[in-house]
């Protein structure tokens, strides 16, 4: 692995510089403010095998799975590995059997193919989505996800507009404004539903609008009614942001509630902070939400990438005990 440090004005400059100097696979691993008001970022890039593909399907399978008492080289034990992550028993067995039946030497590749036949993957993209509303409970990471979507757009040379529609949190506008400045996104505060409608309708034709909604209890009728009104005013596609560490039953129920509001996709956040990842499977059970993005770091400049079957397989085959693994989080350019 190669490491380099850079001094930059903001995260947008950091991402551009890191990609130019270290290539598209580089990720920002740490950031800190300097005394002069700049940012010092430290970036890393993993050397690829000669002629290797962008993703190494064997990378995750080399990590220990001590908590499950398993050796990942055995395809026949995929179901047990998933169970160790808290995936519901019948689903774990079904995915394990499907992976075993495939003509693949790599457990990760086999599981990815099994996941692809059962789940949907549809990333949020500035090129495909004119506007989105990020919804979810308190603490799910909606504001961080909004900023990371804007950062991704900036990295790809696309225009983004961050809109704060969080009327419940006094600090919300200032927080999102700082993110907008860091990602060079336009910024607005929608003080009410009429203002929100005007902002979204008045956005530029090529502008990707990301609305940060207030936290909502999707089991509370008043919160649900307010969220319906907000989504209608924005005229945008709601996307659920969900904490990957929640219980699988809660994730499944929350996904169903979000689907009733019109959401068809979910961003899974805080993957770096959880070991058991059964909720990842529960939130998008067959017929449920599609996976949009995976977020695996609190840092603005990295660890946020379009959801793919291979990425999901790699997460699910990491060591659920939190032991060291050889898995490397891979960034991609726009999905």
mmCIF file of C-alpha atoms in Angstrom:
data_model
loop_
_atom_site.group_PDB
_atom_site.id
_atom_site.type_symbol
_atom_site.label_atom_id
_atom_site.label_comp_id
_atom_site.label_asym_id
_atom_site.label_seq_id
_atom_site.Cartn_x
_atom_site.Cartn_y
_atom_site.Cartn_z
ATOM 1 C CA UNK A 1 0.000 0.000 0.000
ATOM 2 C CA UNK A 2 1.264 3.480 -0.911
ATOM 3 C CA UNK A 3 0.507 6.477 1.361
ATOM 4 C CA UNK A 4 0.786 10.205 0.615
ATOM 5 C CA UNK A 5 -0.199 13.415 2.392
ATOM 6 C CA UNK A 6 -1.531 16.613 0.789
ATOM 7 C CA UNK A 7 -2.309 20.131 2.037
ATOM 8 C CA UNK A 8 -5.442 21.499 0.345
ATOM 9 C CA UNK A 9 -8.064 24.226 0.714
ATOM 10 C CA UNK A 10 -11.098 21.950 0.879
ATOM 11 C CA UNK A 11 -12.283 18.404 0.263
ATOM 12 C CA UNK A 12 -13.173 19.052 -3.359
ATOM 13 C CA UNK A 13 -9.573 20.054 -4.085
ATOM 14 C CA UNK A 14 -8.352 17.083 -2.050
ATOM 15 C CA UNK A 15 -10.364 14.581 -4.056
ATOM 16 C CA UNK A 16 -9.242 16.079 -7.359
ATOM 17 C CA UNK A 17 -5.591 16.123 -6.310
ATOM 18 C CA UNK A 18 -5.629 12.616 -4.849
ATOM 19 C CA UNK A 19 -7.239 11.163 -7.961
ATOM 20 C CA UNK A 20 -4.796 12.997 -10.250
ATOM 21 C CA UNK A 21 -1.657 12.087 -8.299
ATOM 22 C CA UNK A 22 -2.558 8.585 -7.105
ATOM 23 C CA UNK A 23 -5.162 7.302 -9.532
ATOM 24 C CA UNK A 24 -8.884 6.485 -9.396
ATOM 25 C CA UNK A 25 -8.493 3.726 -6.788
ATOM 26 C CA UNK A 26 -6.962 6.000 -4.140
ATOM 27 C CA UNK A 27 -8.960 6.702 -0.997
ATOM 28 C CA UNK A 28 -8.669 9.439 1.634
ATOM 29 C CA UNK A 29 -8.035 7.755 4.976
ATOM 30 C CA UNK A 30 -7.634 10.719 7.358
ATOM 31 C CA UNK A 31 -8.252 14.458 7.380
ATOM 32 C CA UNK A 32 -7.347 17.183 9.862
ATOM 33 C CA UNK A 33 -7.497 20.969 9.947
ATOM 34 C CA UNK A 34 -4.187 22.863 9.912
ATOM 35 C CA UNK A 35 -3.404 26.073 11.782
ATOM 36 C CA UNK A 36 -3.577 28.031 8.543
ATOM 37 C CA UNK A 37 -7.178 27.027 7.886
ATOM 38 C CA UNK A 38 -6.336 24.418 5.270
ATOM 39 C CA UNK A 39 -6.832 20.661 5.397
ATOM 40 C CA UNK A 40 -4.174 17.986 5.610
ATOM 41 C CA UNK A 41 -5.383 14.768 4.022
ATOM 42 C CA UNK A 42 -3.676 11.399 3.963
ATOM 43 C CA UNK A 43 -4.516 9.109 1.064
ATOM 44 C CA UNK A 44 -3.764 5.489 0.306
ATOM 45 C CA UNK A 45 -3.821 3.278 -2.746
ATOM 46 C CA UNK A 46 -3.449 -0.479 -2.889
ATOM 47 C CA UNK A 47 -1.253 -1.849 -5.660
ATOM 48 C CA UNK A 48 -3.222 -3.915 -8.164
ATOM 49 C CA UNK A 49 -2.020 -7.245 -9.451
ATOM 50 C CA UNK A 50 -0.489 -7.085 -12.916
ATOM 51 C CA UNK A 51 -3.330 -6.786 -15.363
ATOM 52 C CA UNK A 52 -5.791 -7.166 -12.477
ATOM 53 C CA UNK A 53 -9.395 -6.105 -12.545
ATOM 54 C CA UNK A 54 -10.616 -3.127 -10.555
ATOM 55 C CA UNK A 55 -12.072 -5.387 -7.860
ATOM 56 C CA UNK A 56 -10.274 -8.456 -6.550
ATOM 57 C CA UNK A 57 -13.006 -11.041 -5.886
ATOM 58 C CA UNK A 58 -10.699 -13.058 -3.626
ATOM 59 C CA UNK A 59 -9.701 -10.185 -1.331
ATOM 60 C CA UNK A 60 -12.404 -10.696 1.281
ATOM 61 C CA UNK A 61 -12.037 -14.460 1.321
ATOM 62 C CA UNK A 62 -8.480 -14.168 2.648
ATOM 63 C CA UNK A 63 -9.615 -12.606 5.926
ATOM 64 C CA UNK A 64 -10.020 -14.760 9.072
ATOM 65 C CA UNK A 65 -13.513 -15.780 10.142
ATOM 66 C CA UNK A 66 -12.604 -16.830 13.652
ATOM 67 C CA UNK A 67 -15.931 -15.872 15.211
ATOM 68 C CA UNK A 68 -17.676 -18.426 13.039
ATOM 69 C CA UNK A 69 -14.908 -20.999 13.425
ATOM 70 C CA UNK A 70 -14.675 -21.185 9.647
ATOM 71 C CA UNK A 71 -12.125 -21.215 6.874
ATOM 72 C CA UNK A 72 -13.428 -19.036 4.010
ATOM 73 C CA UNK A 73 -11.813 -21.211 1.350
ATOM 74 C CA UNK A 74 -14.708 -23.640 1.759
ATOM 75 C CA UNK A 75 -17.609 -22.686 -0.467
ATOM 76 C CA UNK A 76 -19.835 -25.090 1.453
ATOM 77 C CA UNK A 77 -19.648 -22.912 4.567
ATOM 78 C CA UNK A 78 -20.944 -19.648 3.120
ATOM 79 C CA UNK A 79 -24.345 -20.149 4.766
ATOM 80 C CA UNK A 80 -22.701 -20.526 8.172
ATOM 81 C CA UNK A 81 -20.605 -17.408 7.614
ATOM 82 C CA UNK A 82 -23.759 -15.438 6.812
ATOM 83 C CA UNK A 83 -25.438 -16.803 9.939
ATOM 84 C CA UNK A 84 -22.474 -15.571 11.977
ATOM 85 C CA UNK A 85 -23.222 -12.101 10.632
ATOM 86 C CA UNK A 86 -26.824 -12.368 11.830
ATOM 87 C CA UNK A 87 -28.442 -13.096 8.469
ATOM 88 C CA UNK A 88 -31.786 -14.831 9.077
ATOM 89 C CA UNK A 89 -31.408 -18.623 9.007
ATOM 90 C CA UNK A 90 -33.537 -19.504 5.994
ATOM 91 C CA UNK A 91 -32.036 -16.688 3.923
ATOM 92 C CA UNK A 92 -28.487 -17.624 4.954
ATOM 93 C CA UNK A 93 -29.099 -21.246 3.961
ATOM 94 C CA UNK A 94 -30.705 -20.249 0.660
ATOM 95 C CA UNK A 95 -27.846 -17.943 -0.306
ATOM 96 C CA UNK A 96 -25.286 -20.514 0.794
ATOM 97 C CA UNK A 97 -26.863 -23.268 -1.301
ATOM 98 C CA UNK A 98 -27.144 -20.969 -4.317
ATOM 99 C CA UNK A 99 -23.486 -19.946 -4.024
ATOM 100 C CA UNK A 100 -22.404 -23.577 -3.630
ATOM 101 C CA UNK A 101 -24.221 -24.548 -6.821
ATOM 102 C CA UNK A 102 -22.301 -22.071 -8.971
ATOM 103 C CA UNK A 103 -19.181 -22.935 -10.919
ATOM 104 C CA UNK A 104 -16.959 -20.471 -9.031
ATOM 105 C CA UNK A 105 -13.729 -21.094 -7.136
ATOM 106 C CA UNK A 106 -13.990 -17.861 -5.134
ATOM 107 C CA UNK A 107 -16.519 -17.731 -2.260
ATOM 108 C CA UNK A 108 -16.878 -13.985 -2.760
ATOM 109 C CA UNK A 109 -17.624 -14.275 -6.472
ATOM 110 C CA UNK A 110 -20.053 -17.137 -5.849
ATOM 111 C CA UNK A 111 -21.921 -15.215 -3.155
ATOM 112 C CA UNK A 112 -22.003 -12.096 -5.348
ATOM 113 C CA UNK A 113 -23.689 -14.052 -8.128
ATOM 114 C CA UNK A 114 -26.205 -15.493 -5.666
ATOM 115 C CA UNK A 115 -26.973 -12.021 -4.305
ATOM 116 C CA UNK A 116 -27.388 -10.606 -7.806
ATOM 117 C CA UNK A 117 -30.205 -13.052 -8.573
ATOM 118 C CA UNK A 118 -32.155 -12.160 -5.414
ATOM 119 C CA UNK A 119 -31.600 -8.466 -4.772
ATOM 120 C CA UNK A 120 -31.633 -5.220 -6.720
ATOM 121 C CA UNK A 121 -28.786 -2.715 -6.980
ATOM 122 C CA UNK A 122 -29.577 0.810 -8.177
ATOM 123 C CA UNK A 123 -27.104 3.496 -7.044
ATOM 124 C CA UNK A 124 -28.088 7.122 -6.652
ATOM 125 C CA UNK A 125 -26.409 9.014 -9.470
ATOM 126 C CA UNK A 126 -26.313 12.649 -10.507
ATOM 127 C CA UNK A 127 -26.481 11.481 -14.107
ATOM 128 C CA UNK A 128 -29.723 9.552 -13.565
ATOM 129 C CA UNK A 129 -31.462 11.265 -10.633
ATOM 130 C CA UNK A 130 -32.576 14.856 -10.941
ATOM 131 C CA UNK A 131 -33.432 15.172 -7.262
ATOM 132 C CA UNK A 132 -33.552 12.917 -4.215
ATOM 133 C CA UNK A 133 -34.856 13.318 -0.660
ATOM 134 C CA UNK A 134 -32.867 11.481 1.995
ATOM 135 C CA UNK A 135 -35.167 10.117 4.706
ATOM 136 C CA UNK A 136 -34.677 8.013 7.805
ATOM 137 C CA UNK A 137 -34.569 7.972 11.599
ATOM 138 C CA UNK A 138 -32.382 10.146 13.800
ATOM 139 C CA UNK A 139 -28.724 9.186 13.740
ATOM 140 C CA UNK A 140 -28.887 7.234 10.487
ATOM 141 C CA UNK A 141 -26.358 9.508 8.780
ATOM 142 C CA UNK A 142 -28.589 11.388 6.318
ATOM 143 C CA UNK A 143 -26.624 14.637 6.383
ATOM 144 C CA UNK A 144 -23.316 12.824 5.933
ATOM 145 C CA UNK A 145 -24.793 10.813 3.054
ATOM 146 C CA UNK A 146 -26.044 14.019 1.424
ATOM 147 C CA UNK A 147 -22.564 15.523 1.631
ATOM 148 C CA UNK A 148 -20.968 12.383 0.215
ATOM 149 C CA UNK A 149 -23.384 12.356 -2.724
ATOM 150 C CA UNK A 150 -22.418 15.971 -3.416
ATOM 151 C CA UNK A 151 -18.730 15.080 -3.136
ATOM 152 C CA UNK A 152 -19.214 12.228 -5.601
ATOM 153 C CA UNK A 153 -20.928 14.598 -8.037
ATOM 154 C CA UNK A 154 -18.077 17.121 -7.721
ATOM 155 C CA UNK A 155 -15.530 14.382 -8.317
ATOM 156 C CA UNK A 156 -17.297 13.503 -11.564
ATOM 157 C CA UNK A 157 -17.526 17.122 -12.724
ATOM 158 C CA UNK A 158 -21.266 17.360 -12.036
ATOM 159 C CA UNK A 159 -23.160 20.171 -10.324
ATOM 160 C CA UNK A 160 -24.940 19.488 -7.052
ATOM 161 C CA UNK A 161 -27.225 21.516 -4.804
ATOM 162 C CA UNK A 162 -27.605 20.642 -1.129
ATOM 163 C CA UNK A 163 -30.951 21.676 0.347
ATOM 164 C CA UNK A 164 -31.552 21.716 4.088
ATOM 165 C CA UNK A 165 -35.180 20.882 4.856
ATOM 166 C CA UNK A 166 -34.453 19.854 8.439
ATOM 167 C CA UNK A 167 -36.606 22.215 10.463
ATOM 168 C CA UNK A 168 -36.281 20.202 13.667
ATOM 169 C CA UNK A 169 -32.554 20.643 14.274
ATOM 170 C CA UNK A 170 -31.245 24.164 14.884
ATOM 171 C CA UNK A 171 -27.689 23.293 13.859
ATOM 172 C CA UNK A 172 -28.713 21.516 10.656
ATOM 173 C CA UNK A 173 -28.390 24.465 8.224
ATOM 174 C CA UNK A 174 -24.896 25.405 9.399
ATOM 175 C CA UNK A 175 -23.703 21.810 9.244
ATOM 176 C CA UNK A 176 -24.984 21.256 5.720
ATOM 177 C CA UNK A 177 -23.659 24.671 4.630
ATOM 178 C CA UNK A 178 -20.158 23.639 5.707
ATOM 179 C CA UNK A 179 -20.489 20.444 3.714
ATOM 180 C CA UNK A 180 -21.642 22.424 0.686
ATOM 181 C CA UNK A 181 -18.606 24.687 0.927
ATOM 182 C CA UNK A 182 -16.281 21.682 1.238
ATOM 183 C CA UNK A 183 -17.764 19.985 -1.833
ATOM 184 C CA UNK A 184 -18.318 23.212 -3.817
ATOM 185 C CA UNK A 185 -22.025 22.481 -4.045
ATOM 186 C CA UNK A 186 -24.734 25.122 -4.185
ATOM 187 C CA UNK A 187 -26.702 25.467 -0.955
ATOM 188 C CA UNK A 188 -30.213 26.442 0.075
ATOM 189 C CA UNK A 189 -32.330 26.353 3.211
ATOM 190 C CA UNK A 190 -35.986 25.511 2.637
ATOM 191 C CA UNK A 191 -37.868 27.224 5.443
ATOM 192 C CA UNK A 192 -41.174 25.591 4.560
ATOM 193 C CA UNK A 193 -42.772 23.303 1.990
ATOM 194 C CA UNK A 194 -43.509 26.095 -0.469
ATOM 195 C CA UNK A 195 -39.884 27.222 -0.338
ATOM 196 C CA UNK A 196 -38.746 23.648 -0.868
ATOM 197 C CA UNK A 197 -40.903 23.302 -3.971
ATOM 198 C CA UNK A 198 -39.547 26.585 -5.376
ATOM 199 C CA UNK A 199 -35.936 25.596 -4.744
ATOM 200 C CA UNK A 200 -36.253 22.206 -6.425
ATOM 201 C CA UNK A 201 -38.272 23.582 -9.342
ATOM 202 C CA UNK A 202 -35.784 26.423 -9.820
ATOM 203 C CA UNK A 203 -32.674 24.246 -9.842
ATOM 204 C CA UNK A 204 -30.566 24.184 -12.970
ATOM 205 C CA UNK A 205 -31.347 21.629 -15.629
ATOM 206 C CA UNK A 206 -28.071 19.781 -15.021
ATOM 207 C CA UNK A 207 -28.068 20.276 -11.259
ATOM 208 C CA UNK A 208 -28.334 17.280 -8.942
ATOM 209 C CA UNK A 209 -30.555 18.308 -6.015
ATOM 210 C CA UNK A 210 -30.049 16.506 -2.702
ATOM 211 C CA UNK A 211 -32.632 17.300 -0.022
ATOM 212 C CA UNK A 212 -31.676 16.554 3.584
ATOM 213 C CA UNK A 213 -34.982 15.851 5.332
ATOM 214 C CA UNK A 214 -35.567 16.010 9.088
ATOM 215 C CA UNK A 215 -35.252 12.818 11.089
ATOM 216 C CA UNK A 216 -38.525 10.925 11.104
ATOM 217 C CA UNK A 217 -40.027 8.163 13.192
ATOM 218 C CA UNK A 218 -41.631 6.093 10.461
ATOM 219 C CA UNK A 219 -43.862 4.416 13.049
ATOM 220 C CA UNK A 220 -45.384 7.733 14.112
ATOM 221 C CA UNK A 221 -48.409 8.855 12.102
ATOM 222 C CA UNK A 222 -47.617 12.549 12.421
ATOM 223 C CA UNK A 223 -44.020 12.080 11.307
ATOM 224 C CA UNK A 224 -45.152 9.944 8.382
ATOM 225 C CA UNK A 225 -47.760 12.511 7.317
ATOM 226 C CA UNK A 226 -45.171 15.304 7.503
ATOM 227 C CA UNK A 227 -42.722 13.239 5.450
ATOM 228 C CA UNK A 228 -45.368 12.543 2.790
ATOM 229 C CA UNK A 229 -45.971 16.296 2.481
ATOM 230 C CA UNK A 230 -42.236 17.009 2.231
ATOM 231 C CA UNK A 231 -41.667 14.364 -0.450
ATOM 232 C CA UNK A 232 -44.651 15.657 -2.431
ATOM 233 C CA UNK A 233 -43.392 19.250 -2.192
ATOM 234 C CA UNK A 234 -39.940 18.272 -3.413
ATOM 235 C CA UNK A 235 -41.290 16.072 -6.179
ATOM 236 C CA UNK A 236 -38.198 13.932 -5.697
ATOM 237 C CA UNK A 237 -37.402 10.275 -5.204
ATOM 238 C CA UNK A 238 -37.135 9.401 -1.484
ATOM 239 C CA UNK A 239 -34.076 7.341 -0.549
ATOM 240 C CA UNK A 240 -33.837 5.674 2.859
ATOM 241 C CA UNK A 241 -30.602 6.098 4.819
ATOM 242 C CA UNK A 242 -30.249 3.274 7.317
ATOM 243 C CA UNK A 243 -27.734 2.477 10.042
ATOM 244 C CA UNK A 244 -26.202 -0.887 9.145
ATOM 245 C CA UNK A 245 -25.853 -1.778 12.810
ATOM 246 C CA UNK A 246 -29.547 -1.987 13.630
ATOM 247 C CA UNK A 247 -31.275 -5.286 14.333
ATOM 248 C CA UNK A 248 -32.271 -7.188 11.215
ATOM 249 C CA UNK A 249 -35.975 -7.244 12.169
ATOM 250 C CA UNK A 250 -35.926 -3.480 12.670
ATOM 251 C CA UNK A 251 -34.132 -2.962 9.354
ATOM 252 C CA UNK A 252 -36.728 -5.053 7.544
ATOM 253 C CA UNK A 253 -39.643 -3.182 9.107
ATOM 254 C CA UNK A 254 -38.060 0.222 8.499
ATOM 255 C CA UNK A 255 -37.478 -0.662 4.853
ATOM 256 C CA UNK A 256 -41.142 -1.625 4.475
ATOM 257 C CA UNK A 257 -42.251 1.652 6.070
ATOM 258 C CA UNK A 258 -39.972 3.626 3.763
ATOM 259 C CA UNK A 259 -41.354 1.717 0.795
ATOM 260 C CA UNK A 260 -44.845 2.837 1.771
ATOM 261 C CA UNK A 261 -43.581 6.418 1.449
ATOM 262 C CA UNK A 262 -42.388 5.735 -2.081
ATOM 263 C CA UNK A 263 -38.764 4.863 -1.376
ATOM 264 C CA UNK A 264 -37.316 2.222 -3.669
ATOM 265 C CA UNK A 265 -33.656 2.413 -2.586
ATOM 266 C CA UNK A 266 -31.553 2.502 0.555
ATOM 267 C CA UNK A 267 -28.120 3.834 1.460
ATOM 268 C CA UNK A 268 -26.464 1.631 4.084
ATOM 269 C CA UNK A 269 -24.393 3.796 6.431
ATOM 270 C CA UNK A 270 -21.818 3.194 9.182
ATOM 271 C CA UNK A 271 -20.540 -0.090 7.791
ATOM 272 C CA UNK A 272 -17.162 0.672 9.344
ATOM 273 C CA UNK A 273 -18.699 0.714 12.829
ATOM 274 C CA UNK A 274 -20.490 -2.653 12.804
ATOM 275 C CA UNK A 275 -19.307 -6.244 12.617
ATOM 276 C CA UNK A 276 -22.531 -8.236 12.287
ATOM 277 C CA UNK A 277 -24.167 -7.165 9.030
ATOM 278 C CA UNK A 278 -27.373 -9.177 8.927
ATOM 279 C CA UNK A 279 -29.367 -5.945 8.642
ATOM 280 C CA UNK A 280 -27.866 -5.416 5.186
ATOM 281 C CA UNK A 281 -29.732 -8.442 3.882
ATOM 282 C CA UNK A 282 -32.940 -7.726 5.805
ATOM 283 C CA UNK A 283 -33.406 -4.185 4.507
ATOM 284 C CA UNK A 284 -33.486 -5.365 0.902
ATOM 285 C CA UNK A 285 -35.113 -8.780 1.143
ATOM 286 C CA UNK A 286 -36.385 -10.010 -2.245
ATOM 287 C CA UNK A 287 -39.141 -7.635 -3.277
ATOM 288 C CA UNK A 288 -37.867 -4.935 -0.922
ATOM 289 C CA UNK A 289 -35.664 -1.902 -1.444
ATOM 290 C CA UNK A 290 -32.757 -1.804 -3.869
ATOM 291 C CA UNK A 291 -29.263 -1.131 -2.582
ATOM 292 C CA UNK A 292 -28.061 2.336 -3.567
ATOM 293 C CA UNK A 293 -24.747 3.128 -1.849
ATOM 294 C CA UNK A 294 -22.574 1.687 0.896
ATOM 295 C CA UNK A 295 -20.892 4.065 3.347
ATOM 296 C CA UNK A 296 -17.921 2.646 5.223
ATOM 297 C CA UNK A 297 -16.208 5.661 6.782
ATOM 298 C CA UNK A 298 -17.184 8.902 8.537
ATOM 299 C CA UNK A 299 -14.764 10.818 6.315
ATOM 300 C CA UNK A 300 -16.242 12.932 3.559
ATOM 301 C CA UNK A 301 -13.698 12.002 0.915
ATOM 302 C CA UNK A 302 -13.811 8.211 0.842
ATOM 303 C CA UNK A 303 -15.514 4.967 1.716
ATOM 304 C CA UNK A 304 -18.736 5.841 -0.100
ATOM 305 C CA UNK A 305 -19.384 3.876 -3.233
ATOM 306 C CA UNK A 306 -22.175 2.576 -5.452
ATOM 307 C CA UNK A 307 -23.694 -0.666 -4.207
ATOM 308 C CA UNK A 308 -22.812 -3.746 -6.238
ATOM 309 C CA UNK A 309 -23.305 -7.479 -5.601
ATOM 310 C CA UNK A 310 -19.545 -7.951 -5.283
ATOM 311 C CA UNK A 311 -19.218 -5.202 -2.679
ATOM 312 C CA UNK A 312 -22.084 -6.649 -0.663
ATOM 313 C CA UNK A 313 -20.552 -10.121 -0.822
ATOM 314 C CA UNK A 314 -17.236 -8.785 0.417
ATOM 315 C CA UNK A 315 -18.889 -7.059 3.368
ATOM 316 C CA UNK A 316 -20.798 -10.197 4.287
ATOM 317 C CA UNK A 317 -17.673 -12.354 4.191
ATOM 318 C CA UNK A 318 -15.592 -10.108 6.428
ATOM 319 C CA UNK A 319 -14.760 -11.405 9.877
ATOM 320 C CA UNK A 320 -17.820 -10.641 12.060
ATOM 321 C CA UNK A 321 -15.613 -10.631 15.176
ATOM 322 C CA UNK A 322 -13.801 -7.525 13.967
ATOM 323 C CA UNK A 323 -10.468 -9.281 13.430
ATOM 324 C CA UNK A 324 -7.962 -8.061 10.898
ATOM 325 C CA UNK A 325 -8.752 -8.820 7.282
ATOM 326 C CA UNK A 326 -7.077 -8.135 3.970
ATOM 327 C CA UNK A 327 -10.207 -6.578 2.507
ATOM 328 C CA UNK A 328 -9.579 -3.167 1.023
ATOM 329 C CA UNK A 329 -12.460 -0.741 0.509
ATOM 330 C CA UNK A 330 -12.427 0.149 -3.180
ATOM 331 C CA UNK A 331 -13.630 3.459 -4.542
ATOM 332 C CA UNK A 332 -15.056 3.714 -8.038
ATOM 333 C CA UNK A 333 -15.765 6.531 -10.374
ATOM 334 C CA UNK A 334 -19.416 7.295 -11.111
ATOM 335 C CA UNK A 335 -21.719 4.310 -11.333
#
